[in-house]
Structures are given as structure tokens and as C-alpha cells.
mmCIF file of C-alpha atoms and ligand atoms in Angstrom:
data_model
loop_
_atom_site.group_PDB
_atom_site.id
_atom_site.type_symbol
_atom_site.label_atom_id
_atom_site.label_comp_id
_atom_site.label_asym_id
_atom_site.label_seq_id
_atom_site.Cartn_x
_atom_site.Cartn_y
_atom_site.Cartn_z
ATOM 1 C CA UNK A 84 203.440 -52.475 -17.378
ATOM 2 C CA UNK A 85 202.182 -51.862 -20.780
ATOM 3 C CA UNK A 86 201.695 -54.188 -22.991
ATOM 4 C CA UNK A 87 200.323 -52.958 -25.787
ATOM 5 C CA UNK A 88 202.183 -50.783 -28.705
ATOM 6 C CA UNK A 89 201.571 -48.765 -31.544
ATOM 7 C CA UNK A 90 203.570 -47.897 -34.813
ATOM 8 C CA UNK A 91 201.616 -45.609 -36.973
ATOM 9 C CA UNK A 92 202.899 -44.352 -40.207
ATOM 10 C CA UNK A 93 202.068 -43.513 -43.728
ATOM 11 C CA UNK A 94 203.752 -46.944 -45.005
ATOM 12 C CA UNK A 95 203.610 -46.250 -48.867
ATOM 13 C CA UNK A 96 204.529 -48.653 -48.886
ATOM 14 C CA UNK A 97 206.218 -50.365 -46.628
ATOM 15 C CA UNK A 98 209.817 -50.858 -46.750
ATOM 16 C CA UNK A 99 212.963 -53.247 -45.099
ATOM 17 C CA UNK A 100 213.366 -50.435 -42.762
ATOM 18 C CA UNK A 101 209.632 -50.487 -41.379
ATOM 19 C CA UNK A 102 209.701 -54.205 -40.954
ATOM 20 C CA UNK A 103 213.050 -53.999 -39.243
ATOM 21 C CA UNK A 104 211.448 -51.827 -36.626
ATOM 22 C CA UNK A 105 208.260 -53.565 -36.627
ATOM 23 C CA UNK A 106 210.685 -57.100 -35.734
ATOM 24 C CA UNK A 107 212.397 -54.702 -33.462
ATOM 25 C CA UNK A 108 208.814 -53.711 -31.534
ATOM 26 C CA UNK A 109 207.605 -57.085 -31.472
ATOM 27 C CA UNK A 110 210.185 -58.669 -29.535
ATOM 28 C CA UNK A 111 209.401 -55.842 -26.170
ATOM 29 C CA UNK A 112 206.036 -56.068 -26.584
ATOM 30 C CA UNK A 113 203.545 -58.018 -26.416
ATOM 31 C CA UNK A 114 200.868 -56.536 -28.878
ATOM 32 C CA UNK A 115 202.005 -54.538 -31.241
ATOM 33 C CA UNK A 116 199.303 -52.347 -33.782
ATOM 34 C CA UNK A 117 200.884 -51.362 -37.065
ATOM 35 C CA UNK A 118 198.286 -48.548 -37.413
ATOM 36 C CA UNK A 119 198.446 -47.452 -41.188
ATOM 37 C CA UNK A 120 197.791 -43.279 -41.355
ATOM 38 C CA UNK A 121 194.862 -42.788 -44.085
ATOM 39 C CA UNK A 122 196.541 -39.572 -44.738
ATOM 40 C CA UNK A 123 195.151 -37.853 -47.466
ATOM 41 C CA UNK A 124 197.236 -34.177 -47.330
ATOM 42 C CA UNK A 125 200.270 -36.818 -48.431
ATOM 43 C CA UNK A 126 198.693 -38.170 -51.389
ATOM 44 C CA UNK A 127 199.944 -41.921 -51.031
ATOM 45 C CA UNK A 128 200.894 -43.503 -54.189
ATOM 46 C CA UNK A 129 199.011 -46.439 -52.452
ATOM 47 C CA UNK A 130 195.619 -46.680 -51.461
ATOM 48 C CA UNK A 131 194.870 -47.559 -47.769
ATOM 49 C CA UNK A 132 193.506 -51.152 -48.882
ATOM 50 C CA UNK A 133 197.191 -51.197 -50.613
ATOM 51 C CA UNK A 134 199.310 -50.512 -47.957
ATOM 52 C CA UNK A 135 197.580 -52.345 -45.573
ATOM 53 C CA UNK A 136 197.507 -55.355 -47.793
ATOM 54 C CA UNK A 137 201.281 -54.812 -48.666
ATOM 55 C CA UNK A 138 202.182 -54.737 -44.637
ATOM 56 C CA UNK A 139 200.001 -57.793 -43.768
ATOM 57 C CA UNK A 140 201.791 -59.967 -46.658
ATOM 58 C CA UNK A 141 205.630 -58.722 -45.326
ATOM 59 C CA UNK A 142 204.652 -59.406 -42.285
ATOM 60 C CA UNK A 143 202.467 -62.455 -42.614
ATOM 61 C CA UNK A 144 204.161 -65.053 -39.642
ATOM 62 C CA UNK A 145 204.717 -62.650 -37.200
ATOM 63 C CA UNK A 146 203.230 -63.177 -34.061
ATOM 64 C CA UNK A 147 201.458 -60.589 -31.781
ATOM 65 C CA UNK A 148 200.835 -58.179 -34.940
ATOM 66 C CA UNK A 149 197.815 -56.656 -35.422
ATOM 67 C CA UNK A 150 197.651 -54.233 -38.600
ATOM 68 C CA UNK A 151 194.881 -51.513 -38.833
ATOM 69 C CA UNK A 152 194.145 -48.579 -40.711
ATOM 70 C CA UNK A 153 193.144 -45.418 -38.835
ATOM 71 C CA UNK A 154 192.253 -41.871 -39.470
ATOM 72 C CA UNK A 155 192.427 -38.551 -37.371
ATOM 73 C CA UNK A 156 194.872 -38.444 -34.168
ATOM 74 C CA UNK A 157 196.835 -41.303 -33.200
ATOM 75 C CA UNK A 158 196.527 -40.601 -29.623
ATOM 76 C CA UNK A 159 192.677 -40.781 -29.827
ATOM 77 C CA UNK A 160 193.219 -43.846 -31.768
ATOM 78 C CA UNK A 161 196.082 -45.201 -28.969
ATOM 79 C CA UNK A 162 193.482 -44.276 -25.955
ATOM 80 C CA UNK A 163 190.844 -46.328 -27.947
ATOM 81 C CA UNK A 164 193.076 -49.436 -28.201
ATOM 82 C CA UNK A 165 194.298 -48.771 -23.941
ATOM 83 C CA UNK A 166 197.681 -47.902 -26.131
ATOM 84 C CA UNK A 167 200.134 -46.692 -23.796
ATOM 85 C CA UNK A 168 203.613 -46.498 -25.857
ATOM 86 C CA UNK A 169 203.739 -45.252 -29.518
ATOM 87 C CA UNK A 170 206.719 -46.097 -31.497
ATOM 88 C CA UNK A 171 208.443 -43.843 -34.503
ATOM 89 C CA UNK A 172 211.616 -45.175 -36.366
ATOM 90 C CA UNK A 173 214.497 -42.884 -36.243
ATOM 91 C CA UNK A 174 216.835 -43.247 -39.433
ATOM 92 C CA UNK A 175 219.339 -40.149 -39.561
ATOM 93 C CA UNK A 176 219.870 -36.947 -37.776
ATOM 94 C CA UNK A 177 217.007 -35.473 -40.372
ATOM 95 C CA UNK A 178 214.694 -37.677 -38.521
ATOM 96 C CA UNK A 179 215.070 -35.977 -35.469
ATOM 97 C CA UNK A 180 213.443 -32.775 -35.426
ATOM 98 C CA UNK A 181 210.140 -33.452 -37.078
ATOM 99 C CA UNK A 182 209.963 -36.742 -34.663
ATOM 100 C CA UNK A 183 210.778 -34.879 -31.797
ATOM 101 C CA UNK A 184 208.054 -32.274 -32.802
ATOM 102 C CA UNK A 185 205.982 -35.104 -33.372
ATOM 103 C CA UNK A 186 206.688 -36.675 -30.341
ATOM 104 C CA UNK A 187 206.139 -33.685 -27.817
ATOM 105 C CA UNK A 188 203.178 -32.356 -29.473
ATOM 106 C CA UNK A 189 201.390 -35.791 -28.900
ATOM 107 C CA UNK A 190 202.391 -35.770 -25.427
ATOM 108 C CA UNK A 191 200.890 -32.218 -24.892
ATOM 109 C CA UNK A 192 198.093 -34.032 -26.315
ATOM 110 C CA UNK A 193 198.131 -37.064 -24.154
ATOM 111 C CA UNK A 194 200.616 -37.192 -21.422
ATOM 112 C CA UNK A 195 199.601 -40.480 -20.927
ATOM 113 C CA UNK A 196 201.289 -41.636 -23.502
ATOM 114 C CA UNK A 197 204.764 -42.341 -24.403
ATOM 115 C CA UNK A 198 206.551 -42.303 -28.088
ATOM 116 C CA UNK A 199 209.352 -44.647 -28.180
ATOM 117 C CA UNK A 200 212.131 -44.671 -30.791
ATOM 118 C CA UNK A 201 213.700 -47.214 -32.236
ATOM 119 C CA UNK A 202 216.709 -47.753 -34.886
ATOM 120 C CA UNK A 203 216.915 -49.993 -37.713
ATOM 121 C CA UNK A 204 219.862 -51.904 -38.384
ATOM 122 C CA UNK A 205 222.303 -49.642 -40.057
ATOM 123 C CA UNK A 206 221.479 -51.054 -43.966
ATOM 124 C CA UNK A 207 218.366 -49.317 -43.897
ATOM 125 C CA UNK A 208 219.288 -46.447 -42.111
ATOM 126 C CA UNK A 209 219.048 -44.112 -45.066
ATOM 127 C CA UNK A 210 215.594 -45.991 -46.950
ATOM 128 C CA UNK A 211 212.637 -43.827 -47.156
ATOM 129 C CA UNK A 212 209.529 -44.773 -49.206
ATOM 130 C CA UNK A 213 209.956 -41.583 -50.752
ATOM 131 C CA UNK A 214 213.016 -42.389 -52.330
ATOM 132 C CA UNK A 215 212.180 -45.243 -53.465
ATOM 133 C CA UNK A 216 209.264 -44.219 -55.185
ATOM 134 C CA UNK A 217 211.939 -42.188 -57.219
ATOM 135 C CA UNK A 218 213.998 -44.880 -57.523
ATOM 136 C CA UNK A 219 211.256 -47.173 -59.008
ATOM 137 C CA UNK A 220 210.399 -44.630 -61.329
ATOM 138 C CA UNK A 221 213.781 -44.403 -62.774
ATOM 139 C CA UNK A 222 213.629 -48.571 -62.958
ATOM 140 C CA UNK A 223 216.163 -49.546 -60.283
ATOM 141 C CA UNK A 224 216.311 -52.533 -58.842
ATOM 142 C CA UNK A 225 214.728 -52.647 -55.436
ATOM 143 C CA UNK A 226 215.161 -55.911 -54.139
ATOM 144 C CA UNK A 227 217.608 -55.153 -51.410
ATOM 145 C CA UNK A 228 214.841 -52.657 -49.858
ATOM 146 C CA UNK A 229 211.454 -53.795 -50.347
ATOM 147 C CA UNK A 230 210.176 -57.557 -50.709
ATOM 148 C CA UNK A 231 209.252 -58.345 -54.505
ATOM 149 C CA UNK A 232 205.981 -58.198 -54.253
ATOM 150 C CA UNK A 233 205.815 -54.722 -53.261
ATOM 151 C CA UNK A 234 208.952 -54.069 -55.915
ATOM 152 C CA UNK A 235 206.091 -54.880 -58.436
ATOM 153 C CA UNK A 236 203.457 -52.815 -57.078
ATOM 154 C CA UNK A 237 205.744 -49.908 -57.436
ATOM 155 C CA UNK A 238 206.692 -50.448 -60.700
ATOM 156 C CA UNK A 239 203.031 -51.295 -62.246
ATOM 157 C CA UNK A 240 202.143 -47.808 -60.701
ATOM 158 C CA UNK A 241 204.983 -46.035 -61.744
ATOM 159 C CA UNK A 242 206.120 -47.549 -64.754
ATOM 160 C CA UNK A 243 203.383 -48.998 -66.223
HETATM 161 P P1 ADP B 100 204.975 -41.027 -41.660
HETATM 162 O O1 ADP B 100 204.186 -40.352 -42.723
HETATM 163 O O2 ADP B 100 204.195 -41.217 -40.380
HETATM 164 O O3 ADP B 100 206.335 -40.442 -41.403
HETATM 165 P P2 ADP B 100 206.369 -43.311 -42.786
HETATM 166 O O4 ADP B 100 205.787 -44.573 -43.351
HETATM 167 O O5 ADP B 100 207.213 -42.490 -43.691
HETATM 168 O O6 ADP B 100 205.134 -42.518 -42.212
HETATM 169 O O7 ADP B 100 207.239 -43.658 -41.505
HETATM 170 C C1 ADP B 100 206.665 -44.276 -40.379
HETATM 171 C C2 ADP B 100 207.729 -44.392 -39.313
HETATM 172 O O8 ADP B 100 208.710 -45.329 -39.754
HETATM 173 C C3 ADP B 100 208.490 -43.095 -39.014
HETATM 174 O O9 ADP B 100 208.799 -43.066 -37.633
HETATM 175 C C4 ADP B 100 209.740 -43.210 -39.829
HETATM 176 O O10 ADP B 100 210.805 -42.479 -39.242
HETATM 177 C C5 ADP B 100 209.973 -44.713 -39.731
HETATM 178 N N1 ADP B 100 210.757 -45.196 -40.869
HETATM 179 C C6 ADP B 100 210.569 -44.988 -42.182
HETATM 180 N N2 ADP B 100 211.534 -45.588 -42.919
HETATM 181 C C7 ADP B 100 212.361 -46.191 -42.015
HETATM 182 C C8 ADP B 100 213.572 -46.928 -42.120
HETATM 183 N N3 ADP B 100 214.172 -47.158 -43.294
HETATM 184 N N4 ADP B 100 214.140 -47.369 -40.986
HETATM 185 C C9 ADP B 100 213.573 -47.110 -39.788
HETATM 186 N N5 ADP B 100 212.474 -46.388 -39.613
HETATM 187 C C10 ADP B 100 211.856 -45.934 -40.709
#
């Protein structure tokens, strides 16, 4: 049985709904990699020190969490950690296909290894850190989606 799990994602930043999955993961597994995507084509809002920094306060008391910032293919990445499950949130039925492209072209890649989906509770079924991004820029408040500190980070970058 594998023990070991990763969740890779952009996490810019990090949201409710990622930490609800990333509680979620932890409880099946016993080591679970919150692998944060450098991702340049997306242009983060964050920088990778950022996000990482942002995930590792949220989720600072956790046990068995190991956050890490990676570049190039996750499956490369998963084989170098002996990674055997990778785990994608799935929100709505608009999460579907591109996870489910996602999902079989890794295992064409690695058939090895195994993407695993899991649902957040159904209050942050429809948060995306895009949104919010737009939200903060407009000056909502944000508390019921991210935790404070990262409801300031969004707001010093995009309303300065
Ligand atoms: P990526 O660029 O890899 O899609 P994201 O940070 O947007 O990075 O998302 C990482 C993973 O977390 C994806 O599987 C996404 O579906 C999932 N996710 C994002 N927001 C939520 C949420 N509110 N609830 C559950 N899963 C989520």
C-alpha cells in the first residue's frame, strides 16, 4: 500500500477549498506533499516563495505535511518522491474535463501512478483563486474563503 501522496497545484494562493482537501488527504494518507507548480505560462499573482509561505502558515499544525515547490512534470517529480497517488480537487462539473484530461494524460505518462479526486465540503465548492483575485480587487471581504493573512496579501497586491 502506498503511503505517500501528492497534491500539486498552482495555489495562488491558497484558498479554504485547498486546505479542505489538503485536511481531506491527510487523514488517508500517511505523507502527504503539497507540491506548489512554479508555473510561469500562468503568471501567479504570487511568487513561488509566496505561495509556499502562504500554504505552510494555513497549514502550520498539520501533521504528515510536507510542502515543496517543484517545476516541470509532476509525475517525474511523484517518481522522485516513490509518489504513487496524486490528488486533484474536483469543485463543479467545469472541473471535470480539464481534470480528467489531466488525469489520463499523466497516466499515459506514468501508469504507475494514480490521480485521486477528492471533494471539498460543499461551502467551497464554487471558490477558485481566480475569483478571488477579482473579488479582492473589487475590495470584498474575503474572510469566509481565505485565512486573513492571505486576505491581506491579496489586497496589498491588488489594491495597494
Ligand atoms: P492548478 O493550476 O493546478 O489547477 P489550483 O491551485 O488552481 O492549481 O488548483 C489545485 C487543485 O486544487 C486542483 O485540483 C483544483 O481543482 C483544486 N481546487 C482549487 N480550488 C478548490 C476548491 N475550492 N475546492 C476544492 N478543490 C479546489
Amino acid at each position: 500500500m502506498c503511503q505517500v501522496a501528492i497534491y500539486p497545484g498552482t495555489f495562488d494562493p491558497v484558498t479554504y477549498g485547498h486546505i479542505d482537501i489538503i485536511k481531506r488527504a491527510q487523514e488517508i494518507f500517511s505523507d502527504l506533499i503539497v507540491a506548489v507548480a512554479h508555473n510561469p505560462h500562468k503568471k501567479p499573482l504570487f511568487s513561488l516563495k509566496e505561495r509556499v509561505g502562504m500554504i505552510k502558515k494555513a497549514t502550520n499544525g498539520l501533521k504528515g505535511i510536507e510542502i515543496v515547490e517543484f517545476d516541470g512534470l509532476v509525475v517525474e517529480y511523484a517518481r522522485k518522491r516513490k509518489a504513487k497517488v496524486l490528488i486533484r480537487g474536483l469543485r463543479m462539473l467545469s472541473d471535470f474535463e480539464y481534470e480528467f484530461q489531466m488525469a489520463l494524460t499523466n497516466r499515459k505518462l506514468a501508469s504507475d501512478i494514480e490521480t485521486i479526486f477528492l471533494m471539498p465540503h460543499e461551502s467551497y465548492s464554487y471558490l477558485s483563486s481566480k475569483l478571488l483575485k477579482e473579488a479582492a480587487s473589487l475590495g470584498a471581504d474575503l474572510s469566509s474563503f481565505v485565512p486573513d493573512f492571505v486576505e491581506k496579501a491579496l489586497k496589498n497586491k491588488l489594491r495597494p
